[in-house]
Coordinates of C-alpha atoms and ligand atoms in Angstrom, one line a residue:
Chain A
X1456 CA 17.1 4.0 -24.0
X1457 CA 12.8 4.1 -24.8
X1458 CA 10.3 3.7 -22.6
X1459 CA 7.9 0.8 -23.4
X1460 CA 4.0 1.7 -22.1
X1461 CA 1.3 -0.9 -22.6
X1462 CA -2.0 0.7 -23.6
X1463 CA -4.8 -0.3 -21.9
X1464 CA -8.0 0.1 -24.3
X1465 CA -11.4 -2.0 -25.0
X1466 CA -10.4 -2.3 -29.1
X1467 CA -12.2 0.8 -29.9
X1468 CA -10.4 3.6 -27.8
X1469 CA -8.0 4.1 -25.6
X1470 CA -9.1 4.1 -21.4
X1471 CA -8.1 7.8 -20.2
X1472 CA -5.0 6.8 -17.5
X1473 CA -3.1 5.7 -20.9
X1474 CA -2.5 9.3 -21.4
X1475 CA -1.8 9.9 -17.4
X1476 CA 0.7 6.9 -18.2
X1477 CA 2.1 8.7 -21.4
X1478 CA 2.9 11.7 -19.2
X1479 CA 4.7 9.2 -16.2
X1480 CA 6.8 7.4 -18.7
X1481 CA 7.4 10.1 -20.4
X1482 CA 9.0 11.3 -17.1
X1483 CA 11.6 8.3 -16.6
X1484 CA 12.6 8.9 -20.5
X1485 CA 11.5 11.3 -23.6
X1486 CA 11.3 8.6 -25.9
X1487 CA 7.8 6.7 -25.3
X1488 CA 7.1 4.0 -27.2
X1489 CA 3.6 3.2 -26.8
X1490 CA 2.3 -0.6 -27.4
X1491 CA -1.5 -1.3 -28.2
X1492 CA -1.9 -5.0 -27.9
X1493 CA -5.7 -6.2 -28.7
X1494 CA -8.5 -7.2 -31.3
X1495 CA -9.1 -4.6 -34.7
X1496 CA -7.7 -1.9 -32.6
X1497 CA -6.5 -0.1 -35.3
X1498 CA -8.5 3.3 -34.3
X1499 CA -6.7 3.0 -30.7
X1500 CA -3.1 3.0 -32.9
X1501 CA -4.1 6.2 -34.5
X1502 CA -5.6 7.5 -31.1
X1503 CA -1.9 6.4 -29.5
X1504 CA 0.0 7.7 -32.5
X1505 CA -1.6 11.4 -32.5
X1506 CA -0.3 11.7 -28.7
X1507 CA 2.6 14.2 -28.8
X1508 CA 4.4 12.3 -26.2
X1509 CA 3.9 9.3 -27.9
X1510 CA 7.4 9.0 -30.2
X1511 CA 6.3 5.3 -31.6
X1512 CA 2.8 3.2 -31.6
X1513 CA 3.8 -0.7 -31.5
X1514 CA 1.0 -2.8 -33.1
X1515 CA -0.1 -6.6 -32.0
X1516 CA -3.4 -7.9 -33.6
X1517 CA -4.2 -10.9 -32.7
X1518 CA -7.9 -12.3 -31.3
X1519 CA -6.2 -13.6 -28.3
X1520 CA -4.9 -9.9 -27.0
X1521 CA -8.6 -9.0 -27.3
X1522 CA -9.6 -9.7 -23.3
X1523 CA -6.5 -8.3 -22.4
X1524 CA -5.5 -12.0 -20.6
X1525 CA -2.3 -11.8 -18.5
X1526 CA -1.4 -15.7 -20.2
X1527 CA -1.6 -14.3 -23.0
X1528 CA -0.9 -10.6 -22.9
X1529 CA 2.6 -10.9 -20.1
X1530 CA 4.6 -12.9 -23.2
X1531 CA 4.4 -10.3 -25.8
X1532 CA 5.8 -8.0 -23.8
X1533 CA 8.4 -9.8 -22.8
X1534 CA 8.8 -10.7 -26.1
X1535 CA 8.8 -6.7 -27.2
X1536 CA 10.9 -5.2 -24.0
X1537 CA 13.9 -6.8 -25.4
X1538 CA 14.9 -3.7 -27.0
X1539 CA 14.0 -1.0 -24.0
X1540 CA 15.6 -0.2 -20.9
X1541 CA 11.8 0.4 -18.9
X1542 CA 8.5 -0.8 -19.1
X1543 CA 5.7 0.9 -17.8
X1544 CA 1.4 0.7 -16.7
X1545 CA -0.8 2.0 -14.7
X1546 CA -1.4 0.4 -11.4
X1547 CA -4.8 -0.4 -12.5
X1548 CA -5.9 -3.5 -12.3
X1549 CA -5.1 -3.9 -15.7
X1550 CA -1.4 -3.3 -15.4
X1551 CA -1.1 -4.9 -11.4
X1552 CA -2.0 -8.3 -13.6
X1553 CA -0.2 -9.2 -16.6
X1554 CA 2.8 -6.8 -15.1
X1555 CA 4.6 -8.6 -12.5
X1556 CA 4.3 -11.6 -14.9
X1557 CA 6.5 -9.7 -17.5
X1558 CA 9.1 -8.8 -14.5
X1559 CA 9.2 -12.3 -13.4
X1560 CA 9.5 -13.7 -17.3
X1561 CA 12.7 -10.7 -17.2
X1562 CA 13.6 -12.1 -13.7
X1563 CA 12.7 -8.0 -12.5
X1564 CA 12.2 -6.9 -9.0
X1565 CA 8.9 -4.9 -9.7
X1566 CA 8.8 -1.0 -8.9
X1567 CA 4.6 -1.0 -8.0
X1568 CA 2.4 2.0 -8.5
X1569 CA 4.8 5.0 -8.2
X1570 CA 3.5 8.6 -7.0
X1571 CA 6.9 10.2 -9.1
X1572 CA 9.7 10.1 -11.4
X1573 CA 12.9 11.1 -9.3
X1574 CA 15.3 9.8 -11.9
X1575 CA 15.1 6.8 -14.0
X1576 CA 15.6 4.8 -11.8
X1577 CA 14.7 6.3 -8.4
X1578 CA 10.9 6.8 -7.8
X1579 CA 8.5 7.1 -4.6
X1580 CA 5.7 5.1 -3.4
X1581 CA 3.1 4.9 -1.1
X1582 CA 3.7 2.0 1.5
X1583 CA 1.1 1.3 4.3
X1584 CA -1.4 2.6 3.0
X1585 CA -0.1 5.9 2.2
X1586 CA 1.0 6.3 5.9
X1587 CA 4.2 6.7 4.6
X1588 CA 5.9 6.9 1.3
X1589 CA 9.4 4.9 0.6
X1590 CA 11.7 6.0 -1.8
X1591 CA 13.1 3.0 -3.9
X1592 CA 16.2 2.9 -6.4
X1593 CA 15.7 -0.3 -9.0
X1594 CA 19.3 -1.7 -9.7
X1595 CA 18.1 -3.9 -11.9
X1596 CA 19.3 -3.4 -15.6
X1597 CA 15.6 -3.2 -16.8
X1598 CA 13.1 -1.8 -14.7
X1599 CA 9.2 -2.7 -14.4
X1600 CA 7.4 0.5 -13.5
X1601 CA 3.2 0.5 -12.8
X1602 CA 2.1 4.0 -11.6
X1603 CA -1.0 5.7 -9.7
X1604 CA -2.4 7.8 -13.1
X1605 CA -4.2 9.9 -10.8
X1606 CA -0.4 11.1 -9.5
X1607 CA 0.5 12.3 -13.1
X1608 CA -1.6 14.7 -15.0
X1609 CA -3.1 13.1 -18.8
X1610 CA -1.0 13.7 -22.4
X1611 CA -2.8 16.1 -24.1
X1612 CA -4.9 13.9 -26.6
X1613 CA -3.6 15.5 -30.3
X1614 CA -1.2 16.8 -32.7
X1615 CA 0.9 14.3 -33.1
X1616 CA 1.8 12.0 -35.5
X1617 CA 3.6 9.1 -34.2
X1618 CA 5.0 5.8 -36.5
X1619 CA 2.3 3.3 -36.2
X1620 CA 5.0 -0.5 -36.1
X1621 CA 3.3 -3.5 -36.9
X1622 CA 3.7 -6.7 -34.9
X1623 CA 4.1 -10.3 -34.9
X1624 CA 2.3 -12.0 -31.9
X1625 CA 3.7 -14.5 -29.7
X1626 CA 2.5 -17.8 -28.9
X1627 CA -0.2 -18.3 -26.4
X1628 CA -1.0 -21.2 -23.4
X1629 CA -4.4 -21.8 -24.0
X1630 CA -4.4 -21.7 -19.8
X1631 CA -6.9 -19.4 -19.2
X1632 CA -10.4 -18.2 -21.1
X1633 CA -12.2 -15.3 -20.8
X1634 CA -15.8 -15.7 -20.1
X1635 CA -17.7 -12.4 -19.6
X1636 CA -17.8 -9.1 -18.0
X1637 CA -19.6 -7.0 -16.6
X1638 CA -19.6 -3.7 -16.3
X1639 CA -21.2 -0.7 -14.6
X1640 CA -22.7 0.5 -17.2
X1641 CA -23.6 5.0 -16.1
X1642 CA -24.0 8.0 -17.7
X1643 CA -21.5 10.0 -14.8
X1644 CA -17.8 11.1 -15.6
X1645 CA -15.5 7.8 -14.6
X1646 CA -14.4 7.8 -10.7
X1647 CA -11.1 7.7 -12.2
X1648 CA -10.9 10.7 -13.4
X1649 CA -13.9 12.3 -12.1
X1650 CA -14.1 16.6 -11.3
X1651 CA -16.6 15.7 -8.5
X1652 CA -16.0 12.9 -6.1
X1653 CA -19.7 11.7 -3.8
X1654 CA -19.2 8.7 -1.5
X1655 CA -21.5 6.8 0.6
X1656 CA -20.5 5.0 3.4
X1657 CA -22.1 3.0 6.0
X1658 CA -24.6 5.4 7.3
X1659 CA -26.3 5.5 4.3
X1660 CA -27.7 2.2 5.8
X1661 CA -29.0 1.0 2.3
X1662 CA -28.7 0.6 -1.2
X1663 CA -31.6 2.7 -1.8
X1664 CA -30.7 5.4 0.4
X1665 CA -27.7 5.8 -2.3
X1666 CA -30.3 7.9 -4.1
X1667 CA -29.7 11.2 -2.1
X1668 CA -25.8 10.9 -2.8
X1669 CA -27.4 10.4 -6.9
X1670 CA -29.4 12.9 -6.9
X1671 CA -26.4 15.5 -5.5
X1672 CA -23.9 13.8 -7.6
X1673 CA -26.8 14.0 -10.6
X1674 CA -26.6 18.2 -9.7
X1675 CA -23.1 18.3 -9.5
X1676 CA -21.7 15.9 -12.5
X1677 CA -20.0 14.0 -10.1
X1678 CA -18.8 10.3 -10.2
X1679 CA -20.4 8.4 -7.2
X1680 CA -18.0 6.3 -4.3
X1681 CA -18.4 4.5 -1.3
X1682 CA -16.4 2.6 1.4
X1683 CA -15.9 -0.4 1.8
X1684 CA -18.7 -0.7 4.7
X1685 CA -21.4 0.1 2.1
X1686 CA -19.4 -1.9 -1.2
X1687 CA -20.0 -5.1 1.8
X1688 CA -23.2 -4.5 2.8
X1689 CA -24.5 -4.4 -1.1
X1690 CA -26.0 -0.4 -0.8
X1691 CA -23.3 -0.5 -4.5
X1692 CA -21.3 -2.9 -6.7
X1693 CA -17.4 -2.9 -6.0
X1694 CA -16.2 -0.4 -9.0
X1695 CA -17.6 2.4 -6.8
X1696 CA -14.7 1.3 -3.5
X1697 CA -12.2 4.3 -3.1
X1698 CA -9.5 3.2 -0.9
X1699 CA -6.3 0.5 0.0
X1700 CA -8.1 -1.9 -2.0
X1701 CA -10.0 0.0 -4.1
X1702 CA -10.0 3.3 -6.6
X1703 CA -7.3 6.3 -5.8
X1704 CA -9.2 9.3 -7.3
X1705 CA -7.6 13.3 -6.6
X1706 CA -10.6 14.9 -7.9
X1707 CA -10.7 19.1 -7.1
X1708 CA -13.7 17.5 -4.7
X1709 CA -14.6 14.4 -2.5
X1710 CA -17.4 14.9 -0.9
X1711 CA -17.2 12.1 1.7
X1712 CA -21.1 11.6 3.0
X1713 CA -22.2 9.1 6.4
X1714 CA -18.2 7.8 6.3
X1715 CA -16.0 7.3 9.5
X1716 CA -12.4 7.4 7.6
X1717 CA -10.6 4.6 8.2
X1718 CA -7.3 4.5 7.3
X1719 CA -7.8 2.2 4.5
X1720 CA -10.9 4.8 2.9
X1721 CA -8.5 7.7 3.7
X1722 CA -5.5 5.6 1.5
X1723 CA -7.7 6.5 -1.6
X1724 CA -8.8 10.0 -1.4
X1725 CA -6.8 12.0 0.7
X1726 CA -5.0 13.3 -2.1
X1727 CA -7.9 15.2 -3.0
X1728 CA -7.8 18.8 -3.2
X1729 CA -10.4 20.0 -1.3
X1730 CA -12.0 17.2 1.1
X1731 CA -15.9 18.1 2.8
X1732 CA -17.0 15.7 5.2
X1733 CA -20.6 14.7 6.5
X1734 CA -21.1 13.1 9.8
X1735 CA -23.0 12.9 12.8
X1736 CA -19.6 11.9 15.2
X1737 CA -17.9 15.1 15.8
X1738 CA -15.1 12.3 16.3
X1739 CA -15.1 10.8 13.5
X1740 CA -11.5 11.0 11.9
X1741 CA -12.5 11.8 8.1
X1742 CA -13.0 15.5 10.0
X1743 CA -9.1 15.6 10.1
X1744 CA -8.7 15.4 6.7
X1745 CA -12.0 17.9 5.8
X1746 CA -11.3 21.1 4.8
X1747 CA -14.8 21.5 5.1
X1748 CA -16.6 19.5 8.1
X1749 CA -20.3 19.2 8.5
X1750 CA -21.7 17.9 11.9
X1751 CA -24.7 17.2 10.8
X1752 CA -27.5 13.6 10.3
X1753 CA -27.1 13.3 6.7
X1754 CA -31.0 12.2 6.2
X1755 CA -31.3 16.0 6.9
X1756 CA -28.4 17.5 5.7
X1757 CA -28.4 15.5 1.7
X1758 CA -31.6 17.2 1.1
X1759 CA -30.5 20.9 1.8
X1760 CA -27.4 20.3 0.3
X1761 CA -29.8 19.1 -2.9
X1762 CA -32.1 22.5 -2.8
X1763 CA -28.4 24.7 -2.0
X1764 CA -27.3 24.0 -5.0
X1765 CA -30.8 24.1 -6.8
X1766 CA -30.4 27.7 -5.9
X1767 CA -27.5 28.2 -7.4
X1768 CA -27.5 29.6 -10.8
X1769 CA -24.6 27.6 -12.4
X1770 CA -22.5 25.1 -11.1
X1771 CA -19.5 24.3 -13.1
X1772 CA -19.0 21.6 -15.3
Chain B
X439 CA -6.3 -32.4 -4.6
X440 CA -3.5 -29.9 -2.6
X441 CA -3.8 -26.5 -1.6
X442 CA -0.5 -24.3 -0.9
X443 CA -1.9 -21.3 1.0
X444 CA 0.6 -18.3 1.5
X445 CA 0.1 -16.2 4.6
X446 CA 2.3 -13.0 5.0
X447 CA 2.5 -11.6 8.9
X448 CA 2.1 -8.1 9.1
X449 CA 1.6 -5.2 10.6
X450 CA -2.3 -5.1 12.3
X451 CA -4.5 -3.0 9.9
X452 CA -5.6 -0.9 12.6
X453 CA -2.3 0.1 13.6
X454 CA -1.1 3.5 13.0
X455 CA 1.8 3.1 11.5
X456 CA 4.8 5.6 12.6
X457 CA 7.6 6.7 10.7
X458 CA 11.0 6.5 12.2
X459 CA 13.1 9.6 12.4
X460 CA 15.8 8.1 10.5
X461 CA 14.0 8.1 7.3
X462 CA 14.6 4.0 7.8
X463 CA 11.4 2.5 7.4
X464 CA 8.5 2.2 10.5
X465 CA 8.4 1.6 13.6
X466 CA 7.6 -2.1 14.3
X467 CA 8.7 -2.7 17.6
X468 CA 5.7 -3.4 20.8
X469 CA 3.0 -2.6 17.1
X470 CA 0.6 -5.5 16.7
X471 CA 0.8 -8.1 14.2
X472 CA -1.4 -9.9 12.5
X473 CA -2.3 -12.1 9.2
X474 CA -2.2 -10.3 5.9
X475 CA -5.8 -9.4 5.6
X476 CA -6.4 -11.5 2.8
X477 CA -4.6 -13.9 3.3
X478 CA -7.6 -15.0 5.8
X479 CA -9.9 -14.6 3.1
X480 CA -7.1 -17.3 1.2
X481 CA -6.7 -19.5 4.1
X482 CA -10.5 -19.8 4.4
X483 CA -11.8 -20.4 1.0
X484 CA -8.6 -23.2 1.0
X485 CA -10.7 -24.8 3.9
X486 CA -14.4 -24.9 2.9
X487 CA -13.1 -26.4 -0.5
X488 CA -11.3 -28.7 2.0
X489 CA -15.1 -29.2 3.4
X490 CA -16.8 -29.4 -0.4
X491 CA -14.4 -33.0 -0.4
X492 CA -12.7 -31.7 -3.3
X493 CA -9.5 -31.0 -2.4
X494 CA -8.1 -33.3 0.1
X495 CA -5.5 -31.0 1.8
X496 CA -4.3 -27.7 2.7
X497 CA -0.7 -26.1 3.4
X498 CA -0.3 -23.3 4.8
X499 CA 2.7 -21.6 4.0
X500 CA 5.2 -18.3 5.1
X501 CA 8.0 -16.4 4.8
X502 CA 9.6 -14.9 7.7
X503 CA 10.9 -14.7 10.5
X504 CA 10.4 -17.0 13.6
X505 CA 7.4 -15.4 15.0
X506 CA 6.1 -16.2 11.3
X507 CA 5.1 -19.9 12.5
X508 CA 1.9 -17.6 14.8
X509 CA 0.6 -16.9 11.5
X510 CA 0.8 -20.6 10.4
X511 CA -0.6 -21.7 13.4
X512 CA -3.9 -19.3 13.3
X513 CA -4.2 -20.8 10.2
X514 CA -3.7 -24.2 11.1
X515 CA -6.3 -23.8 13.6
X516 CA -9.4 -22.7 11.6
X517 CA -8.5 -25.6 9.5
X518 CA -5.2 -26.1 7.2
X519 CA -3.0 -29.6 7.2
X520 CA -0.2 -28.6 8.0
X521 CA 2.3 -25.5 8.2
X522 CA 5.9 -24.4 6.1
X523 CA 7.7 -22.3 8.0
X524 CA 10.6 -20.6 5.5
X525 CA 13.0 -19.0 7.5
X526 CA 14.3 -15.5 6.4
X527 CA 15.0 -12.6 8.9
X528 CA 15.9 -9.8 6.7
X529 CA 12.8 -8.7 4.1
X530 CA 12.9 -10.2 0.9
X531 CA 10.8 -8.5 -2.2
X532 CA 7.6 -10.3 -3.6
X533 CA 9.8 -11.5 -6.5
X534 CA 12.0 -13.4 -3.8
X535 CA 9.1 -14.2 -2.2
X536 CA 7.3 -15.6 -5.3
X537 CA 10.9 -17.4 -5.8
X538 CA 10.6 -19.6 -2.7
X539 CA 7.1 -20.2 -2.9
X540 CA 8.0 -21.9 -6.4
X541 CA 10.4 -24.4 -4.5
X542 CA 8.3 -25.0 -2.6
X543 CA 5.7 -26.0 -5.2
X544 CA 7.5 -28.1 -7.1
X545 CA 8.1 -30.1 -4.0
X546 CA 4.6 -30.4 -2.4
X547 CA 3.1 -30.5 -6.1
X548 CA -0.5 -28.6 -4.7
X549 CA -3.2 -28.2 -8.1
X550 CA -3.8 -24.6 -6.3
X551 CA -1.6 -21.9 -5.2
X552 CA -3.8 -18.8 -3.1
X553 CA -2.5 -16.2 -2.2
X554 CA -3.7 -12.3 -1.0
X555 CA -4.6 -10.2 -3.6
X556 CA -2.2 -7.5 -1.8
X557 CA -0.3 -6.7 1.0
X558 CA -0.9 -3.9 3.1
X559 CA 2.3 -3.3 4.3
X560 CA 4.6 -3.2 1.5
X561 CA 1.7 -3.0 -0.8
X562 CA 3.3 -4.2 -4.2
X563 CA 0.8 -6.6 -5.2
X564 CA 3.0 -8.8 -7.6
X565 CA 3.9 -12.4 -5.4
X566 CA 0.9 -14.3 -7.0
X567 CA 1.3 -13.5 -10.5
X568 CA 5.1 -13.7 -10.4
X569 CA 4.3 -17.3 -8.9
X570 CA 2.6 -17.8 -11.7
X571 CA 4.7 -16.6 -14.0
X572 CA 7.2 -18.4 -12.9
X573 CA 5.5 -21.5 -13.1
X574 CA 3.7 -21.5 -16.2
X575 CA 0.7 -21.1 -15.1
X576 CA -2.5 -19.4 -15.2
X577 CA -3.4 -17.2 -12.4
X578 CA -6.9 -15.6 -11.2
X579 CA -6.0 -12.0 -9.4
X580 CA -8.4 -10.2 -7.3
X581 CA -10.9 -12.6 -6.4
X582 CA -14.4 -12.6 -5.1
X583 CA -15.8 -15.9 -6.4
X584 CA -14.6 -19.4 -7.3
X585 CA -15.6 -22.0 -8.3
X586 CA -13.7 -25.8 -9.1
X587 CA -14.0 -27.6 -11.4
X588 CA -12.9 -31.0 -11.9
X589 CA -9.8 -29.4 -13.8
X590 CA -10.4 -25.9 -13.7
X591 CA -11.9 -23.2 -11.4
X592 CA -14.6 -20.5 -12.7
X593 CA -13.1 -17.4 -11.0
X594 CA -15.1 -13.9 -10.6
X595 CA -12.6 -11.4 -10.1
X596 CA -13.1 -7.6 -9.6
X597 CA -12.3 -5.0 -12.5
X598 CA -11.9 -1.3 -11.8
X599 CA -14.8 -1.6 -14.8
X600 CA -16.5 -3.8 -12.6
X601 CA -16.8 -8.1 -12.1
X602 CA -15.3 -10.4 -14.9
X603 CA -15.7 -14.4 -15.7
X604 CA -12.6 -16.4 -16.2
X605 CA -12.0 -19.8 -16.3
X606 CA -8.5 -20.8 -15.8
X607 CA -6.8 -24.8 -16.1
X608 CA -5.4 -25.8 -12.8
X609 CA -2.7 -26.0 -11.6
X610 CA -3.7 -22.7 -11.4
X611 CA -2.3 -19.5 -9.3
X612 CA -5.3 -17.5 -7.0
X613 CA -4.8 -14.2 -5.6
X614 CA -8.3 -13.4 -2.9
X615 CA -10.1 -10.8 -2.9
X616 CA -11.6 -10.0 0.6
X617 CA -15.7 -9.9 -0.6
X618 CA -14.1 -13.3 -1.3
X619 CA -15.7 -14.9 2.0
X620 CA -16.4 -14.2 5.9
X621 CA -13.2 -15.7 7.3
X622 CA -14.2 -18.0 10.5
X623 CA -12.4 -17.1 14.3
X624 CA -10.6 -20.3 15.2
X625 CA -11.9 -22.3 18.5
X626 CA -9.6 -22.6 21.4
X627 CA -9.9 -26.5 20.7
X628 CA -9.1 -25.4 17.2
X629 CA -6.3 -23.7 18.6
X630 CA -4.7 -25.8 21.2
X631 CA -5.5 -28.9 17.8
X632 CA -3.2 -26.5 15.6
X633 CA -0.2 -26.9 18.5
X634 CA -0.3 -30.7 17.7
X635 CA -0.8 -30.1 13.7
X636 CA 3.2 -30.5 11.5
X637 CA 5.1 -27.4 11.1
X638 CA 8.5 -28.2 8.4
X639 CA 10.9 -26.0 9.0
X640 CA 13.0 -23.9 6.0
X641 CA 16.2 -22.2 6.0
X642 CA 15.8 -19.6 3.4
X643 CA 19.1 -19.2 2.8
X644 CA 19.7 -23.1 2.1
X645 CA 16.7 -23.3 -0.8
X646 CA 20.1 -22.4 -3.0
X647 CA 18.5 -19.0 -4.7
X648 CA 19.7 -15.6 -5.4
X649 CA 17.7 -13.4 -2.9
X650 CA 19.1 -10.3 -3.4
X651 CA 16.7 -7.7 -2.9
X652 CA 17.3 -5.7 -5.8
X653 CA 15.2 -2.6 -5.1
X654 CA 17.0 -0.3 -2.5
X655 CA 15.1 1.4 0.0
X656 CA 16.5 4.8 -0.3
X657 CA 13.9 6.9 2.6
X658 CA 10.7 6.5 4.2
X659 CA 9.1 9.3 5.2
X660 CA 5.7 11.0 6.7
X661 CA 3.3 11.6 3.8
X662 CA 2.6 15.7 3.1
X663 CA -0.1 16.3 6.4
X664 CA -2.8 18.1 5.2
X665 CA -3.5 22.1 7.0
X666 CA -6.6 21.7 9.0
X667 CA -10.2 21.9 8.3
X668 CA -12.9 24.0 9.5
X669 CA -16.4 22.8 10.9
X670 CA -19.0 24.5 9.5
X671 CA -22.4 25.6 11.1
X672 CA -24.6 24.8 8.2
X673 CA -25.6 23.3 4.7
X674 CA -25.9 27.1 3.7
X675 CA -22.2 27.8 5.0
X676 CA -20.9 25.0 3.1
X677 CA -22.4 25.7 -0.1
X678 CA -20.7 29.1 0.2
X679 CA -17.5 27.9 0.7
X680 CA -17.5 25.4 -1.3
X681 CA -18.4 28.4 -3.7
X682 CA -16.8 31.5 -2.8
X683 CA -13.8 29.5 -0.9
X684 CA -12.9 27.0 -2.7
X685 CA -14.3 27.9 -5.9
X686 CA -15.2 24.7 -6.8
X687 CA -18.6 25.3 -7.5
Ligands
FAD2796 C1 -7.0 -4.7 4.4 C2 -8.2 -4.0 4.2 C3 -8.2 -3.1 3.5 C4 -9.4 -2.2 2.9 N1 -10.0 -1.7 2.0 C5 -10.6 -0.4 1.6 C6 -11.0 0.4 1.6 O1 -10.5 -0.1 -0.3 N2 -12.4 1.5 1.1 C7 -13.2 1.5 2.0 O2 -13.7 2.6 2.5 N3 -12.6 0.2 4.0 C8 -11.0 -0.3 3.1 N4 -11.4 -1.5 4.3 C9 -12.3 -0.6 5.8 C10 -11.9 0.1 6.3 O3 -11.0 -0.1 7.1 C11 -13.7 0.8 6.9 O4 -14.1 -0.9 7.7 C12 -14.5 1.1 6.5 O5 -14.2 1.8 5.2 C13 -16.2 2.0 7.5 O6 -16.5 1.9 6.0 P1 -18.1 3.3 6.5 O7 -17.1 4.8 7.4 O8 -18.5 3.4 5.5 O9 -18.4 2.8 7.8 P2 -18.4 3.0 9.3 O10 -16.6 2.9 9.9 O11 -19.0 1.6 10.1 O12 -18.5 4.9 8.9 C14 -20.0 4.7 9.3 C15 -20.0 6.2 9.7 O13 -21.1 6.9 9.4 C16 -21.4 8.1 10.3 N5 -23.7 7.7 10.1 C17 -24.3 6.8 10.7 N6 -25.1 7.2 9.9 C18 -25.3 8.5 10.2 C19 -26.3 9.5 10.0 N7 -27.4 9.5 9.5 N8 -25.6 11.1 8.7 C20 -24.0 11.5 9.1 N9 -23.2 10.4 9.1 C21 -24.0 8.7 9.9 C22 -20.9 7.5 11.4 O14 -21.1 8.5 12.1 C23 -19.8 6.9 11.3 O15 -19.2 7.5 11.2 C24 -10.3 -1.5 4.5 C25 -10.6 -2.6 5.8 C26 -9.0 -3.5 5.5 C27 -8.4 -4.4 6.9
AMP2797 N1 6.3 -13.2 3.1 C1 5.6 -13.6 2.4 N2 4.7 -15.2 3.7 C2 3.9 -15.8 3.2 N3 3.4 -15.4 2.1 C3 3.7 -14.2 1.5 C4 4.9 -13.6 1.5 N4 4.9 -12.1 1.4 C5 3.7 -11.7 0.2 N5 2.9 -13.5 0.3 C6 1.0 -13.5 -0.4 O1 1.7 -12.7 -1.4 C7 0.5 -12.3 -1.5 C8 0.9 -10.6 -2.2 O2 1.7 -10.1 -1.6 P1 1.7 -8.8 -2.2 O3 3.0 -8.9 -3.8 O4 3.7 -8.1 -1.1 O5 1.3 -7.7 -2.1 C9 0.2 -11.9 -0.2 O6 -1.2 -11.3 0.7 C10 0.7 -13.5 0.7 O7 -1.0 -14.0 0.9

């Protein structure tokens, strides 16, 4: 009766959402085992072992797992899953990629993107871009579950000392090849975990004008987000997209600028604690979810906003 | 080469979803239905590959009630050659859909299966990956660029960190992102022509697969509503509220 959680990492460090996934896994069953599959990833196993909620770490080291190709990773998870009742991963592009392959191999109907564990077999998940919440019960013997990281707090990182057990790699099909990854490098906090997010939409009109957004973000030590329209128009790269088909964020403060508030965008941010909307159209739907709405031209409001922020003597970090 | 492209009929993305009072689901009567948006991108890419001469045939498939044929007709109107309607009156979860698609793949023997990355009703994001696993094929998910080579596909995919380039051998499953292309509209003459294109009909029950859903939907509810906010008069008031009332600055 244990949970197998698949760690997301870059071979040297655990990715932050793994800690949220560990919390979710521990709500299903206290006996959480973490699988760390990667290449030369010993440091990751140590990090995982020091998380107090983790009871055991399974470590599989092989060049085949370096780039988490799902064709390679899924057979390992499938085999390791024999001894477990639940297989859990984050519902981000990492978990979404391989988990359904594991579920299919085990003939399990996967429960995607849960936001709450009601019991070990019953979960709540948003459907229709979060316009409805479904309570679902899995009748499969084993369960494959992906969890929405932002709906669970990150687990405490330090103080544990779980046992690390090495496991054998399994054969890979050699049908896919990793070529390259272009990561957007930034000094700013990660969008998924930032305390404050400042997002821009089509109202910004150009990539250059996004500087108005990034200036505020830097002042507030915030991450930068965007609507799909802004990404499609090339103002900013795809990894900034917030929404049904982008990232889900739940910061303490979300500032939406020049964003109309289509349901697909709201799906990614409407759980934020405080929402601010700056839009020149007083009827824009974004105002219906905003705690504080400012009906104004952003080209005037953003420089003023920056000036006001500069006047504050302290800003929380 | 041949492509099988999967299209799902879903509630149109512009419709405001209404949850049923009895918790059994959402209202679908008299609600506008459309093709699942990324499935339009999957169709568009298939048709473009056909136009490039590398692909000879595009077969569009939809699983669902009789009206799913409208969704297939739309794919035919923008360039797919043939339709397959697998009739099923009840909701089938992605695992079952993938099993049906596998049967059809074994029969049609395509070199590639194109799907949308996610259905905007159940938001599952599973079917393509499940199908790939069942066929033992490689997969490309969240695809935003396709380069078809002789025996492989070079793919750019959208990941949380940015972009990733991979190469997958054929045959392969490709799940498409909205940024892959700009789906075309069907012209009236092509809509008329599409009515004459072949449409095969198969009953899901006759495929010899156990399609019992494993996930039981216990209830569907409205998400909690946010309490109404206020409008502020100017930037200074906004900053003061954020600092002193919301205490987030
Ligand atoms: C299947 C599907 C999935 C989707 N997924 C997503 C998703 O994940 N994320 C997402 O964001 N969208 C998504 N979309 C797109 C979504 O439907 C909207 O088209 C999009 O969110 C609109 O972006 P926007 O608000 O920036 O642009 P618009 O809707 O064009 O709004 C621009 C806003 O800026 C305001 N504005 C303009 N100029 C100024 C100014 N000078 N000062 C102040 N305000 C100004 C306008 O009043 C307007 O409200 C999806 C769509 C589909 C079909
Ligand atoms: N009933 C269906 N008929 C045809 N294609 C489907 C069906 N259900 C899902 N698909 C395909 O699978 C993709 C992913 O769906 P899902 O896994 O449900 O998010 C969709 O974008 C479609 O391309």
